[in-house]
């Protein structure tokens, strides 16, 4: 008996997709969900780190603190000055905490929806 399959185990072009296609699609969806969760977690982590650095009165002239502050400003541009209090620490916690919670809820919600599909 002669095997004309160039590489055993791979689907030929003229064969209909089998159960392996479904497994491949599930794996791709799961990887996409993990990537979305990771991006949401990193965004929330940077926002939370800025809140912590602000509350601990970190040196604003430090390069790392400037990077975290700039990134947090970029991530929360849409929520700046929603809350305008006289107390600086409460204003920062609320204005940067809101996008932190929203990024986590939306990111993990999309990932959960993808994993259910």
Coordinates of C-alpha atoms in Angstrom, one line a residue:
X1 CA 0.0 0.0 0.0
X2 CA 1.3 3.4 -1.0
X3 CA 0.7 6.6 1.1
X4 CA 0.4 9.6 -1.2
X5 CA -0.2 12.0 1.7
X6 CA 2.9 14.3 1.8
X7 CA 2.7 14.7 5.5
X8 CA 0.5 12.3 7.5
X9 CA -2.0 13.9 9.8
X10 CA -2.5 17.1 7.8
X11 CA -5.8 17.8 6.0
X12 CA -5.6 17.8 2.2
X13 CA -7.0 20.8 0.3
X14 CA -9.9 18.8 -1.2
X15 CA -11.1 17.3 2.1
X16 CA -13.9 18.9 4.1
X17 CA -12.9 20.4 7.5
X18 CA -13.1 17.9 10.3
X19 CA -13.3 18.0 14.0
X20 CA -9.8 19.4 14.1
X21 CA -11.0 22.7 12.6
X22 CA -13.4 23.2 15.6
X23 CA -10.6 22.6 18.1
X24 CA -8.4 25.0 16.2
X25 CA -11.1 27.7 16.3
X26 CA -11.6 27.1 20.0
X27 CA -7.9 27.4 20.7
X28 CA -7.7 30.6 18.7
X29 CA -10.7 32.1 20.5
X30 CA -9.2 31.1 23.9
X31 CA -5.9 32.8 23.0
X32 CA -7.8 35.9 21.9
X33 CA -9.6 36.0 25.2
X34 CA -6.4 35.7 27.1
X35 CA -4.8 38.5 25.1
X36 CA -7.8 40.8 25.8
X37 CA -7.7 39.9 29.6
X38 CA -3.9 40.6 29.6
X39 CA -4.3 44.0 27.9
X40 CA -7.1 45.0 30.3
X41 CA -5.1 43.8 33.3
X42 CA -2.0 45.8 32.2
X43 CA -4.0 49.0 31.7
X44 CA -5.7 48.6 35.1
X45 CA -2.3 47.8 36.7
X46 CA -0.8 51.0 35.3
X47 CA -3.7 53.1 36.5
X48 CA -3.6 51.5 39.9
X49 CA 0.2 52.0 40.1
X50 CA -0.3 55.7 39.4
X51 CA -2.9 56.0 42.1
X52 CA -0.5 54.2 44.5
X53 CA 2.5 56.4 43.5
X54 CA 0.4 59.5 43.9
X55 CA -0.9 58.5 47.4
X56 CA 2.7 57.7 48.5
X57 CA 3.8 61.1 47.2
X58 CA 6.4 59.7 44.8
X59 CA 9.0 61.9 43.2
X60 CA 7.4 63.4 40.1
X61 CA 10.8 64.1 38.6
X62 CA 11.7 60.4 38.4
X63 CA 11.6 58.9 34.9
X64 CA 9.6 55.9 36.0
X65 CA 7.0 58.0 37.8
X66 CA 6.7 60.3 34.8
X67 CA 6.2 57.3 32.5
X68 CA 3.5 55.8 34.7
X69 CA 1.8 59.2 35.1
X70 CA 1.9 59.8 31.3
X71 CA 0.6 56.4 30.5
X72 CA -2.2 56.7 33.2
X73 CA -3.2 60.1 31.7
X74 CA -3.3 58.6 28.2
X75 CA -5.4 55.6 29.4
X76 CA -7.8 57.8 31.4
X77 CA -8.1 60.8 29.0
X78 CA -11.9 60.3 28.8
X79 CA -12.5 60.4 32.5
X80 CA -10.3 63.3 33.5
X81 CA -12.1 65.8 35.8
X82 CA -15.3 63.8 36.1
X83 CA -14.9 64.3 39.8
X84 CA -13.7 67.7 40.9
X85 CA -13.1 67.7 44.6
X86 CA -10.9 70.0 46.7
X87 CA -9.1 67.0 48.2
X88 CA -6.4 66.0 45.7
X89 CA -6.0 62.3 46.8
X90 CA -9.8 61.7 46.5
X91 CA -9.9 63.3 43.1
X92 CA -7.0 61.2 41.8
X93 CA -8.5 58.0 43.3
X94 CA -11.9 58.6 41.7
X95 CA -10.7 60.0 38.3
X96 CA -8.1 57.2 37.8
X97 CA -10.1 54.5 39.7
X98 CA -13.1 54.7 37.5
X99 CA -11.3 53.8 34.2
X100 CA -9.5 51.0 36.1
X101 CA -12.7 49.4 37.1
X102 CA -14.3 49.9 33.6
X103 CA -11.2 48.5 31.8
X104 CA -11.3 45.4 34.0
X105 CA -15.1 44.9 33.6
X106 CA -15.1 45.4 29.9
X107 CA -11.9 43.4 29.2
X108 CA -12.9 40.4 31.3
X109 CA -16.5 40.6 30.1
X110 CA -15.4 40.4 26.5
X111 CA -13.1 37.5 27.3
X112 CA -15.8 35.6 29.2
X113 CA -18.1 36.1 26.2
X114 CA -15.5 34.8 23.8
X115 CA -14.8 31.7 26.0
X116 CA -18.6 30.9 26.1
X117 CA -18.9 31.1 22.3

